[in-house]
Amino acid sequence: MEQQERNQQAAAAESVLEKLAEQGVVGVAATWVDNSGVTRVKAVPLRRLPAAAAWGIGASPVFDAFLVDDSITSGRHAGGPVGDLRLHPDLSRLTVLAEQPGWAWAPADRHRQDGSVHPQDQRSLAKRAVAELAGAGLTAMAAFEVEWAVGEAGAGDAFVPAARGPAYGYTRLSERSDYVRDLLVAFERQGVVVEQIHPEYGAGQFEVSVAAEDPVGAADTLVLVRETVRATSARHGMRASFSPKVLAEDVGNGGHVHLSLWRGDQNLFTGGAGQHGLTEEAGAFTAGILLRLPALLAVGAPSVASYLRLVPHHWAGAFQAWGPENRETALRVVAGSPGNQGRAANLEVKAFDLAANPYLVVAALIYAGLAGLRDGARLPPSVDVDPATLSDDERARRGILALPSSLGDVADAFEADPVLTRAFGTELADTIVDVRRAEAELFADATPEDVAAAVRWRY
Ligand code: GLU
Ligand code: MG
């Protein structure tokens, strides 16, 4: 970051101060997401925003080595007490928060003091991935689905569902209609475009889907959506859990990612000659992701709790396979209704959850897809049944593998993947492996109930 850019940033912040003050903004929260999937924050009073925009807000690099319980692993390239980074709020995403009066929010990029990008900055990696895609003449659109469960705030750390109606039941919506209305109002005021919101299958569970946008924007939106749900829940006497497994014996919270690939205004997930209308490019992109799913899980399902969720018959996508509208394969191709396919066709990655850092997720998917394109990867035949209902022999015949079932296994797969580790860079890739192994170690002797309880309110 050169002096001229610093001056421009300060001037840009200066120019919005008055308007923000009129809207009652007192503090600005700058967030980043750590490698364990926890959103971390530093805040400044409004008058400090221009200085923060120009020079960043100080933050230790130690957060790269944070685990979900706030313990710190001694990683190969992170975890020490020395050093300082600067959080640069992205003013283009500066949003006045509807459910936290007096507050505005912006996602931050992490730079070094000399202005260069911190090599382990996840949001900058996502930007780099998008730029590489652009280098291939392509763009992507993405959206994260957010599932969460509401618990009674008065129940301490235990989970007592704060909505009792049945799964997808209108009762659950009507008993919490003020809450869901306030969520819709808040999203609207914050410029988050909601596509649908509904009660989900699990106890006290809800889900919101938002419109697709550029991948970095989609990751930012996930951060904003989650904090909006959290704040609104608190105001209604509830606590929101985004954990992959709120209760050891229930279905989990997914963080499904929708992704489409575009050349100009053509959605490559429709109108092609491949299976289910995929173009050759969308097929190769998808095949690149399918092939690397075990390694990608180290990014998209990055917690011990993720593997309590990622089991058959939970619509979590526990098999390394793809299929049209298949909710038990890790990859689901959504074709959309005839007439609307140009807009709607996309790839849904179901195996991922909200313990994931969304910036790492979009980066990893793009790099995996790009590798598929480069290698001319081809998709195997699609799967249109629940793979768990097939015999072992039949699954083997069709080449369908169960995805790895532990955090340690996916850390190994990630470490062994040359495409992802090269794209992430040695320092970030090693740190991710270090953090995953440390979390596996942290919960090595824990029962599923212990794990669910330990991380229930962390994400
Ligand atoms: N809750 C499920 C999961 O863990 C997903 C349900 C659905 O398909 O929306 O991913
Ligand atoms: Mg759902």
CSV table of C-alpha atoms and ligand atoms in Angstrom, one decimal:
chain,number,residue,atom,x,y,z
A,1,MET,CA,0.0,0.0,0.0
A,2,GLU,CA,1.6,3.2,-1.2
A,3,GLN,CA,1.3,6.6,0.4
A,4,GLN,CA,-1.1,7.8,-2.3
A,5,GLU,CA,-3.4,4.9,-1.7
A,6,ARG,CA,-3.3,5.6,2.1
A,7,ASN,CA,-4.3,9.2,1.4
A,8,GLN,CA,-7.2,8.1,-0.8
A,9,GLN,CA,-8.4,5.7,1.8
A,10,ALA,CA,-8.3,8.3,4.5
A,11,ALA,CA,-10.2,10.8,2.2
A,12,ALA,CA,-12.8,8.1,1.4
A,13,ALA,CA,-13.4,7.5,5.1
A,14,GLU,CA,-13.5,11.2,5.8
A,15,SER,CA,-16.2,11.6,3.2
A,16,VAL,CA,-18.6,9.2,4.9
A,17,LEU,CA,-18.1,10.3,8.5
A,18,GLU,CA,-20.8,12.8,8.6
A,19,LYS,CA,-23.4,10.5,7.1
A,20,LEU,CA,-22.5,7.7,9.5
A,21,ALA,CA,-22.7,10.1,12.5
A,22,GLU,CA,-26.2,11.2,11.3
A,23,GLN,CA,-27.2,7.5,11.3
A,24,GLY,CA,-26.0,7.3,14.9
A,25,VAL,CA,-22.8,5.3,14.3
A,26,VAL,CA,-20.4,5.6,17.2
A,27,GLY,CA,-18.1,2.6,16.5
A,28,VAL,CA,-16.8,0.7,13.5
A,29,ALA,CA,-16.1,-3.0,13.8
A,30,ALA,CA,-13.4,-4.5,11.5
A,31,THR,CA,-13.6,-8.2,11.2
A,32,TRP,CA,-11.5,-11.1,9.9
A,33,VAL,CA,-12.0,-14.8,10.2
A,34,ASP,CA,-9.3,-17.0,11.7
A,35,ASN,CA,-8.3,-20.4,10.4
A,36,SER,CA,-10.5,-22.1,13.0
A,37,GLY,CA,-13.6,-20.3,11.6
A,38,VAL,CA,-14.1,-17.8,14.4
A,39,THR,CA,-14.8,-14.2,13.4
A,40,ARG,CA,-12.4,-11.9,15.3
A,41,VAL,CA,-12.8,-8.2,15.6
A,42,LYS,CA,-11.1,-4.9,16.5
A,43,ALA,CA,-13.2,-1.8,16.7
A,44,VAL,CA,-12.5,1.9,16.5
A,45,PRO,CA,-14.5,5.0,17.4
A,46,LEU,CA,-16.0,6.6,14.4
A,47,ARG,CA,-13.6,9.5,14.3
A,48,ARG,CA,-10.7,7.1,14.0
A,49,LEU,CA,-12.0,5.6,10.8
A,50,PRO,CA,-9.9,7.7,8.4
A,51,ALA,CA,-6.7,6.7,10.3
A,52,ALA,CA,-7.8,3.1,10.3
A,53,ALA,CA,-8.5,3.2,6.6
A,54,ALA,CA,-5.1,4.7,5.9
A,55,TRP,CA,-2.9,2.9,8.4
A,56,GLY,CA,-4.9,0.0,9.5
A,57,ILE,CA,-5.8,-1.2,13.0
A,58,GLY,CA,-3.1,-3.1,14.9
A,59,ALA,CA,-3.6,-6.8,15.4
A,60,SER,CA,-1.2,-9.5,16.3
A,61,PRO,CA,-0.4,-12.3,13.8
A,62,VAL,CA,-0.9,-14.8,16.6
A,63,PHE,CA,-4.5,-15.1,15.6
A,64,ASP,CA,-3.5,-17.3,12.7
A,65,ALA,CA,-2.7,-20.0,15.2
A,66,PHE,CA,-5.8,-19.6,17.3
A,67,LEU,CA,-7.9,-22.7,18.0
A,68,VAL,CA,-11.7,-22.7,18.4
A,69,ASP,CA,-11.3,-22.6,22.2
A,70,ASP,CA,-8.9,-19.6,22.1
A,71,SER,CA,-5.9,-21.7,22.9
A,72,ILE,CA,-2.9,-21.0,20.6
A,73,THR,CA,-1.0,-23.7,18.9
A,74,SER,CA,2.7,-23.2,18.2
A,75,GLY,CA,2.6,-23.4,14.5
A,76,ARG,CA,5.5,-23.4,12.1
A,77,HIS,CA,4.7,-19.9,10.8
A,78,ALA,CA,2.3,-18.6,13.4
A,79,GLY,CA,1.6,-18.6,17.1
A,80,GLY,CA,4.4,-16.4,18.6
A,81,PRO,CA,4.0,-13.2,20.6
A,82,VAL,CA,6.1,-11.1,18.2
A,83,GLY,CA,4.9,-9.0,15.3
A,84,ASP,CA,2.1,-6.7,14.3
A,85,LEU,CA,-0.3,-6.6,11.4
A,86,ARG,CA,-2.6,-3.9,10.3
A,87,LEU,CA,-6.3,-4.5,9.7
A,88,HIS,CA,-7.5,-2.4,6.8
A,89,PRO,CA,-11.3,-2.1,6.7
A,90,ASP,CA,-12.7,-2.4,3.2
A,91,LEU,CA,-14.8,0.7,3.0
A,92,SER,CA,-16.7,-0.6,-0.1
A,93,ARG,CA,-18.4,-3.0,2.3
A,94,LEU,CA,-18.9,-0.6,5.2
A,95,THR,CA,-22.4,-1.3,6.5
A,96,VAL,CA,-24.4,0.3,9.2
A,97,LEU,CA,-25.6,-2.5,11.5
A,98,ALA,CA,-29.4,-2.6,11.9
A,99,GLU,CA,-29.4,-4.9,15.0
A,100,GLN,CA,-26.5,-3.3,16.8
A,101,PRO,CA,-27.5,0.4,17.2
A,102,GLY,CA,-24.5,2.7,17.0
A,103,TRP,CA,-22.3,0.3,15.1
A,104,ALA,CA,-21.1,-0.1,11.6
A,105,TRP,CA,-19.1,-3.0,10.2
A,106,ALA,CA,-16.5,-3.6,7.5
A,107,PRO,CA,-14.5,-6.7,6.6
A,108,ALA,CA,-10.8,-6.2,6.9
A,109,ASP,CA,-7.7,-7.2,4.9
A,110,ARG,CA,-4.6,-7.8,6.9
A,111,HIS,CA,-1.5,-6.1,5.8
A,112,ARG,CA,2.0,-5.8,7.2
A,113,GLN,CA,3.2,-2.5,8.6
A,114,ASP,CA,5.0,-1.8,5.4
A,115,GLY,CA,1.7,-2.0,3.5
A,116,SER,CA,2.3,-5.3,1.8
A,117,VAL,CA,-0.3,-8.0,2.1
A,118,HIS,CA,0.2,-10.5,5.0
A,119,PRO,CA,1.0,-13.8,3.3
A,120,GLN,CA,-1.5,-15.6,5.6
A,121,ASP,CA,-4.4,-13.2,5.0
A,122,GLN,CA,-7.3,-15.3,4.0
A,123,ARG,CA,-9.4,-12.5,2.4
A,124,SER,CA,-6.5,-11.5,0.2
A,125,LEU,CA,-6.1,-15.1,-0.9
A,126,ALA,CA,-9.7,-15.1,-2.0
A,127,LYS,CA,-9.1,-12.0,-4.0
A,128,ARG,CA,-6.1,-13.6,-5.6
A,129,ALA,CA,-8.2,-16.7,-6.6
A,130,VAL,CA,-10.8,-14.5,-8.2
A,131,ALA,CA,-8.1,-12.6,-10.1
A,132,GLU,CA,-6.7,-15.9,-11.4
A,133,LEU,CA,-10.1,-16.9,-12.5
A,134,ALA,CA,-10.4,-13.6,-14.3
A,135,GLY,CA,-7.0,-14.4,-16.0
A,136,ALA,CA,-8.7,-17.4,-17.5
A,137,GLY,CA,-11.5,-15.2,-18.8
A,138,LEU,CA,-14.0,-16.4,-16.2
A,139,THR,CA,-15.9,-15.1,-13.3
A,140,ALA,CA,-17.7,-16.9,-10.5
A,141,MET,CA,-20.8,-16.2,-8.5
A,142,ALA,CA,-21.2,-17.6,-5.0
A,143,ALA,CA,-23.5,-17.7,-2.0
A,144,PHE,CA,-23.4,-19.4,1.4
A,145,GLU,CA,-26.5,-20.9,2.9
A,146,VAL,CA,-26.6,-20.3,6.6
A,147,GLU,CA,-28.2,-22.7,9.0
A,148,TRP,CA,-28.5,-22.1,12.7
A,149,ALA,CA,-30.3,-23.2,15.7
A,150,VAL,CA,-31.8,-20.9,18.3
A,151,GLY,CA,-31.5,-21.8,22.0
A,152,GLU,CA,-33.0,-20.2,25.1
A,153,ALA,CA,-30.5,-17.5,26.3
A,154,GLY,CA,-31.4,-18.4,29.9
A,155,ALA,CA,-30.2,-22.0,29.5
A,156,GLY,CA,-26.6,-21.2,30.1
A,157,ASP,CA,-24.4,-23.2,27.7
A,158,ALA,CA,-26.9,-26.0,27.4
A,159,PHE,CA,-29.0,-26.1,24.3
A,160,VAL,CA,-32.7,-25.8,24.9
A,161,PRO,CA,-34.5,-25.1,21.6
A,162,ALA,CA,-36.1,-21.7,21.6
A,163,ALA,CA,-38.6,-22.6,18.9
A,164,ARG,CA,-40.6,-25.8,19.3
A,165,GLY,CA,-42.7,-26.1,16.1
A,166,PRO,CA,-42.0,-29.0,13.7
A,167,ALA,CA,-39.3,-29.1,11.0
A,168,TYR,CA,-40.3,-26.8,8.1
A,169,GLY,CA,-43.5,-26.2,10.2
A,170,TYR,CA,-45.4,-23.0,10.0
A,171,THR,CA,-45.8,-23.2,13.7
A,172,ARG,CA,-42.1,-22.6,14.2
A,173,LEU,CA,-42.3,-19.5,12.0
A,174,SER,CA,-45.4,-18.2,13.6
A,175,GLU,CA,-44.2,-18.7,17.2
A,176,ARG,CA,-41.1,-16.7,16.2
A,177,SER,CA,-42.6,-14.4,13.6
A,178,ASP,CA,-41.4,-11.2,15.3
A,179,TYR,CA,-37.9,-12.6,15.3
A,180,VAL,CA,-37.9,-13.7,11.6
A,181,ARG,CA,-39.5,-10.3,10.6
A,182,ASP,CA,-36.8,-8.4,12.4
A,183,LEU,CA,-34.2,-10.5,10.6
A,184,LEU,CA,-35.8,-9.7,7.3
A,185,VAL,CA,-35.9,-6.0,8.1
A,186,ALA,CA,-32.3,-6.0,9.3
A,187,PHE,CA,-31.0,-7.8,6.2
A,188,GLU,CA,-32.9,-5.4,3.9
A,189,ARG,CA,-31.5,-2.4,5.7
A,190,GLN,CA,-28.0,-3.8,5.4
A,191,GLY,CA,-28.3,-4.5,1.7
A,192,VAL,CA,-28.3,-8.3,2.1
A,193,VAL,CA,-30.6,-9.8,-0.5
A,194,VAL,CA,-32.5,-12.6,1.0
A,195,GLU,CA,-33.9,-15.3,-1.3
A,196,GLN,CA,-35.7,-17.4,1.3
A,197,ILE,CA,-35.8,-18.1,5.0
A,198,HIS,CA,-37.4,-21.1,6.7
A,199,PRO,CA,-37.5,-23.4,9.7
A,200,GLU,CA,-35.1,-26.3,9.1
A,201,TYR,CA,-35.1,-29.9,10.1
A,202,GLY,CA,-33.1,-29.8,13.4
A,203,ALA,CA,-34.4,-28.7,16.8
A,204,GLY,CA,-34.9,-24.9,16.8
A,205,GLN,CA,-33.1,-24.7,13.4
A,206,PHE,CA,-33.6,-22.0,10.8
A,207,GLU,CA,-32.0,-21.3,7.4
A,208,VAL,CA,-31.5,-18.2,5.3
A,209,SER,CA,-30.4,-18.2,1.6
A,210,VAL,CA,-29.1,-15.1,0.1
A,211,ALA,CA,-28.5,-14.0,-3.5
A,212,ALA,CA,-25.3,-14.9,-5.2
A,213,GLU,CA,-22.6,-12.3,-5.7
A,214,ASP,CA,-18.8,-12.2,-6.4
A,215,PRO,CA,-17.0,-14.8,-4.3
A,216,VAL,CA,-15.3,-12.3,-1.9
A,217,GLY,CA,-18.5,-10.5,-1.5
A,218,ALA,CA,-20.3,-13.7,-0.7
A,219,ALA,CA,-17.8,-14.5,2.0
A,220,ASP,CA,-18.2,-11.0,3.5
A,221,THR,CA,-21.9,-11.4,3.4
A,222,LEU,CA,-21.7,-14.6,5.3
A,223,VAL,CA,-19.9,-12.8,8.1
A,224,LEU,CA,-22.5,-10.1,8.1
A,225,VAL,CA,-25.4,-12.5,8.0
A,226,ARG,CA,-24.1,-14.5,10.9
A,227,GLU,CA,-23.5,-11.4,13.1
A,228,THR,CA,-27.0,-10.1,12.2
A,229,VAL,CA,-28.6,-13.4,13.2
A,230,ARG,CA,-26.5,-13.5,16.4
A,231,ALA,CA,-27.5,-9.9,17.4
A,232,THR,CA,-31.2,-10.3,16.5
A,233,SER,CA,-31.4,-13.6,18.4
A,234,ALA,CA,-29.9,-12.0,21.5
A,235,ARG,CA,-32.4,-9.2,21.4
A,236,HIS,CA,-35.2,-11.8,21.3
A,237,GLY,CA,-33.8,-13.6,24.3
A,238,MET,CA,-32.2,-16.4,22.3
A,239,ARG,CA,-28.7,-17.6,21.4
A,240,ALA,CA,-27.8,-18.7,17.9
A,241,SER,CA,-25.6,-21.7,17.3
A,242,PHE,CA,-23.9,-22.0,13.9
A,243,SER,CA,-21.9,-25.1,15.0
A,244,PRO,CA,-21.8,-28.0,12.7
A,245,LYS,CA,-23.3,-30.1,15.5
A,246,VAL,CA,-25.4,-28.3,18.1
A,247,LEU,CA,-26.5,-31.6,19.7
A,248,ALA,CA,-24.6,-34.8,19.2
A,249,GLU,CA,-27.6,-36.7,18.2
A,250,ASP,CA,-29.4,-34.2,15.9
A,251,VAL,CA,-28.8,-33.1,12.3
A,252,GLY,CA,-26.2,-30.4,12.0
A,253,ASN,CA,-25.9,-26.9,10.6
A,254,GLY,CA,-24.5,-26.9,7.1
A,255,GLY,CA,-22.8,-24.1,5.3
A,256,HIS,CA,-23.5,-25.1,1.8
A,257,VAL,CA,-21.8,-23.1,-0.9
A,258,HIS,CA,-23.4,-22.4,-4.2
A,259,LEU,CA,-21.1,-21.6,-7.0
A,260,SER,CA,-21.6,-20.8,-10.7
A,261,LEU,CA,-19.0,-20.1,-13.4
A,262,TRP,CA,-19.5,-17.5,-16.0
A,263,ARG,CA,-17.9,-16.5,-19.3
A,264,GLY,CA,-19.2,-13.0,-19.8
A,265,ASP,CA,-23.0,-13.3,-19.3
A,266,GLN,CA,-23.1,-17.0,-20.0
A,267,ASN,CA,-23.6,-19.3,-17.0
A,268,LEU,CA,-21.5,-22.3,-17.9
A,269,PHE,CA,-23.6,-24.6,-15.6
A,270,THR,CA,-26.3,-24.7,-18.2
A,271,GLY,CA,-26.8,-25.0,-21.9
A,272,GLY,CA,-23.9,-27.3,-22.5
A,273,ALA,CA,-23.5,-30.7,-24.1
A,274,GLY,CA,-22.3,-32.5,-21.0
A,275,GLN,CA,-24.3,-34.4,-18.4
A,276,HIS,CA,-27.3,-32.4,-17.1
A,277,GLY,CA,-26.6,-29.5,-19.4
A,278,LEU,CA,-23.1,-28.7,-18.0
A,279,THR,CA,-20.7,-27.1,-20.5
A,280,GLU,CA,-17.3,-28.8,-20.9
A,281,GLU,CA,-15.8,-26.0,-18.7
A,282,ALA,CA,-18.3,-26.4,-15.9
A,283,GLY,CA,-17.8,-30.1,-16.0
A,284,ALA,CA,-14.0,-29.8,-15.8
A,285,PHE,CA,-14.3,-27.2,-13.0
A,286,THR,CA,-16.7,-29.4,-11.0
A,287,ALA,CA,-14.5,-32.5,-11.6
A,288,GLY,CA,-11.5,-30.5,-10.2
A,289,ILE,CA,-13.5,-29.9,-7.0
A,290,LEU,CA,-14.8,-33.5,-6.9
A,291,LEU,CA,-11.4,-35.0,-7.2
A,292,ARG,CA,-10.0,-32.8,-4.4
A,293,LEU,CA,-12.8,-33.1,-1.9
A,294,PRO,CA,-10.8,-34.9,0.8
A,295,ALA,CA,-8.3,-32.1,0.8
A,296,LEU,CA,-10.9,-29.4,0.4
A,297,LEU,CA,-12.6,-30.6,3.6
A,298,ALA,CA,-9.6,-29.4,5.6
A,299,VAL,CA,-10.9,-26.0,4.5
A,300,GLY,CA,-14.7,-26.5,4.3
A,301,ALA,CA,-15.3,-28.9,7.2
A,302,PRO,CA,-12.4,-27.8,9.4
A,303,SER,CA,-13.4,-28.9,12.9
A,304,VAL,CA,-13.8,-32.1,14.9
A,305,ALA,CA,-17.5,-31.3,15.1
A,306,SER,CA,-17.6,-31.2,11.3
A,307,TYR,CA,-17.2,-35.0,11.3
A,308,LEU,CA,-20.0,-35.5,13.7
A,309,ARG,CA,-22.2,-33.8,11.1
A,310,LEU,CA,-20.7,-35.3,7.9
A,311,VAL,CA,-22.4,-38.7,8.1
A,312,PRO,CA,-24.9,-40.4,5.7
A,313,HIS,CA,-28.6,-39.8,6.0
A,314,HIS,CA,-28.2,-36.3,7.3
A,315,TRP,CA,-28.3,-34.5,4.0
A,316,ALA,CA,-24.8,-33.3,4.7
A,317,GLY,CA,-23.2,-34.9,1.6
A,318,ALA,CA,-20.9,-37.5,3.0
A,319,PHE,CA,-19.9,-39.2,-0.3
A,320,GLN,CA,-17.4,-38.1,-2.8
A,321,ALA,CA,-19.9,-38.0,-5.7
A,322,TRP,CA,-22.1,-35.6,-7.6
A,323,GLY,CA,-25.6,-35.7,-8.7
A,324,PRO,CA,-28.5,-33.7,-10.0
A,325,GLU,CA,-30.5,-32.4,-7.1
A,326,ASN,CA,-28.9,-35.1,-4.9
A,327,ARG,CA,-28.8,-34.1,-1.2
A,328,GLU,CA,-26.7,-37.1,-0.1
A,329,THR,CA,-23.7,-36.5,-2.5
A,330,ALA,CA,-21.1,-33.9,-1.5
A,331,LEU,CA,-21.8,-32.1,-4.8
A,332,ARG,CA,-25.3,-31.3,-5.9
A,333,VAL,CA,-25.9,-29.9,-9.3
A,334,VAL,CA,-28.8,-27.5,-9.3
A,335,ALA,CA,-30.2,-27.1,-12.8
A,336,GLY,CA,-33.0,-24.6,-12.1
A,337,SER,CA,-36.4,-24.5,-13.8
A,338,PRO,CA,-36.5,-24.4,-17.6
A,339,GLY,CA,-36.7,-20.8,-18.5
A,340,ASN,CA,-34.7,-19.7,-15.5
A,341,GLN,CA,-31.6,-21.9,-15.9
A,342,GLY,CA,-29.3,-19.2,-17.1
A,343,ARG,CA,-29.7,-17.4,-13.8
A,344,ALA,CA,-30.2,-20.4,-11.5
A,345,ALA,CA,-28.0,-23.3,-12.5
A,346,ASN,CA,-25.1,-23.8,-10.1
A,347,LEU,CA,-23.0,-26.2,-8.2
A,348,GLU,CA,-23.9,-26.7,-4.5
A,349,VAL,CA,-21.1,-28.0,-2.2
A,350,LYS,CA,-23.1,-29.6,0.6
A,351,ALA,CA,-20.3,-31.2,2.6
A,352,PHE,CA,-19.1,-27.8,4.0
A,353,ASP,CA,-20.2,-26.2,7.3
A,354,LEU,CA,-20.0,-22.9,9.1
A,355,ALA,CA,-16.9,-23.7,11.1
A,356,ALA,CA,-15.2,-22.9,7.8
A,357,ASN,CA,-13.4,-19.6,7.0
A,358,PRO,CA,-15.5,-18.5,4.1
A,359,TYR,CA,-12.6,-16.7,2.4
A,360,LEU,CA,-10.6,-19.9,2.4
A,361,VAL,CA,-13.6,-21.8,1.1
A,362,VAL,CA,-14.1,-19.6,-2.0
A,363,ALA,CA,-10.4,-19.6,-2.6
A,364,ALA,CA,-10.0,-23.3,-2.3
A,365,LEU,CA,-13.0,-24.1,-4.5
A,366,ILE,CA,-11.8,-21.7,-7.2
A,367,TYR,CA,-8.3,-23.1,-7.2
A,368,ALA,CA,-9.5,-26.7,-7.3
A,369,GLY,CA,-11.9,-25.8,-10.1
A,370,LEU,CA,-9.1,-24.0,-12.0
A,371,ALA,CA,-6.9,-27.1,-11.7
A,372,GLY,CA,-9.8,-29.2,-13.1
A,373,LEU,CA,-10.0,-26.8,-16.1
A,374,ARG,CA,-6.2,-26.9,-16.6
A,375,ASP,CA,-6.1,-30.7,-16.5
A,376,GLY,CA,-9.2,-31.1,-18.6
A,377,ALA,CA,-10.7,-33.2,-15.8
A,378,ARG,CA,-13.8,-35.2,-16.6
A,379,LEU,CA,-16.7,-36.0,-14.4
A,380,PRO,CA,-17.7,-39.6,-13.7
A,381,PRO,CA,-21.3,-40.5,-14.2
A,382,SER,CA,-23.6,-38.6,-11.9
A,383,VAL,CA,-25.3,-40.4,-9.0
A,384,ASP,CA,-29.1,-40.2,-8.6
A,385,VAL,CA,-29.6,-42.3,-5.5
A,386,ASP,CA,-28.5,-42.0,-1.9
A,387,PRO,CA,-25.1,-43.6,-2.0
A,388,ALA,CA,-25.7,-45.0,1.5
A,389,THR,CA,-28.5,-47.2,0.1
A,390,LEU,CA,-26.1,-48.9,-2.3
A,391,SER,CA,-24.2,-52.0,-1.4
A,392,ASP,CA,-20.4,-51.7,-0.8
A,393,ASP,CA,-19.8,-53.6,-4.0
A,394,GLU,CA,-22.1,-51.3,-6.0
A,395,ARG,CA,-20.5,-48.2,-4.6
A,396,ALA,CA,-17.1,-49.6,-5.5
A,397,ARG,CA,-18.3,-50.4,-9.0
A,398,ARG,CA,-19.5,-46.8,-9.4
A,399,GLY,CA,-16.3,-45.4,-7.9
A,400,ILE,CA,-18.2,-43.7,-5.1
A,401,LEU,CA,-16.0,-43.2,-2.0
A,402,ALA,CA,-17.1,-42.2,1.5
A,403,LEU,CA,-15.4,-38.9,2.4
A,404,PRO,CA,-12.8,-39.0,5.2
A,405,SER,CA,-14.4,-39.2,8.6
A,406,SER,CA,-11.8,-37.3,10.7
A,407,LEU,CA,-10.1,-34.0,10.9
A,408,GLY,CA,-6.7,-35.7,11.0
A,409,ASP,CA,-7.4,-37.5,7.7
A,410,VAL,CA,-8.4,-34.3,5.9
A,411,ALA,CA,-5.4,-32.4,7.2
A,412,ASP,CA,-3.2,-35.2,5.7
A,413,ALA,CA,-5.1,-34.9,2.4
A,414,PHE,CA,-4.7,-31.1,2.3
A,415,GLU,CA,-1.0,-31.3,3.1
A,416,ALA,CA,-0.5,-33.8,0.3
A,417,ASP,CA,-2.4,-31.7,-2.3
A,418,PRO,CA,0.1,-29.8,-4.4
A,419,VAL,CA,-2.5,-27.6,-6.1
A,420,LEU,CA,-4.1,-26.2,-2.9
A,421,THR,CA,-0.9,-25.9,-0.9
A,422,ARG,CA,0.9,-24.1,-3.7
A,423,ALA,CA,-2.1,-21.8,-4.3
A,424,PHE,CA,-2.3,-21.0,-0.6
A,425,GLY,CA,1.4,-20.5,-0.2
A,426,THR,CA,3.6,-22.4,2.2
A,427,GLU,CA,3.0,-20.3,5.3
A,428,LEU,CA,-0.8,-20.3,5.2
A,429,ALA,CA,-1.0,-24.0,4.0
A,430,ASP,CA,1.3,-25.1,6.8
A,431,THR,CA,-0.6,-23.1,9.4
A,432,ILE,CA,-3.9,-24.6,8.3
A,433,VAL,CA,-2.4,-28.1,8.8
A,434,ASP,CA,-0.9,-27.1,12.1
A,435,VAL,CA,-4.2,-25.7,13.4
A,436,ARG,CA,-6.2,-28.8,12.1
A,437,ARG,CA,-3.8,-31.2,13.8
A,438,ALA,CA,-3.9,-29.2,17.0
A,439,GLU,CA,-7.7,-29.2,17.1
A,440,ALA,CA,-7.8,-33.0,16.4
A,441,GLU,CA,-5.4,-33.3,19.4
A,442,LEU,CA,-7.5,-31.0,21.6
A,443,PHE,CA,-10.5,-33.3,21.2
A,444,ALA,CA,-8.7,-36.6,20.9
A,445,ASP,CA,-10.4,-38.0,24.0
A,446,ALA,CA,-13.6,-36.1,23.8
A,447,THR,CA,-17.0,-37.8,23.3
A,448,PRO,CA,-19.4,-36.4,20.6
A,449,GLU,CA,-21.4,-34.8,23.4
A,450,ASP,CA,-18.2,-33.1,24.8
A,451,VAL,CA,-17.3,-31.8,21.3
A,452,ALA,CA,-20.8,-30.5,20.6
A,453,ALA,CA,-20.9,-28.8,24.0
A,454,ALA,CA,-17.4,-27.3,23.6
A,455,VAL,CA,-17.9,-25.6,20.3
A,456,ARG,CA,-21.7,-25.0,20.4
A,457,TRP,CA,-21.5,-21.2,20.8
A,458,ARG,CA,-18.0,-20.6,19.3
A,459,TYR,CA,-18.7,-20.0,15.6
B,1,GLU,N1,-28.7,-29.5,7.9
B,1,GLU,C1,-28.2,-30.2,6.7
B,1,GLU,C2,-26.7,-30.1,6.8
B,1,GLU,O1,-26.1,-30.4,7.8
B,1,GLU,C3,-28.7,-29.7,5.4
B,1,GLU,C4,-30.1,-29.7,5.2
B,1,GLU,C5,-30.4,-29.2,3.8
B,1,GLU,O2,-30.2,-29.9,2.8
B,1,GLU,O3,-30.7,-28.0,3.6
B,1,GLU,O4,-26.0,-29.8,5.9
B,2,MG,MG,-30.9,-26.5,4.6
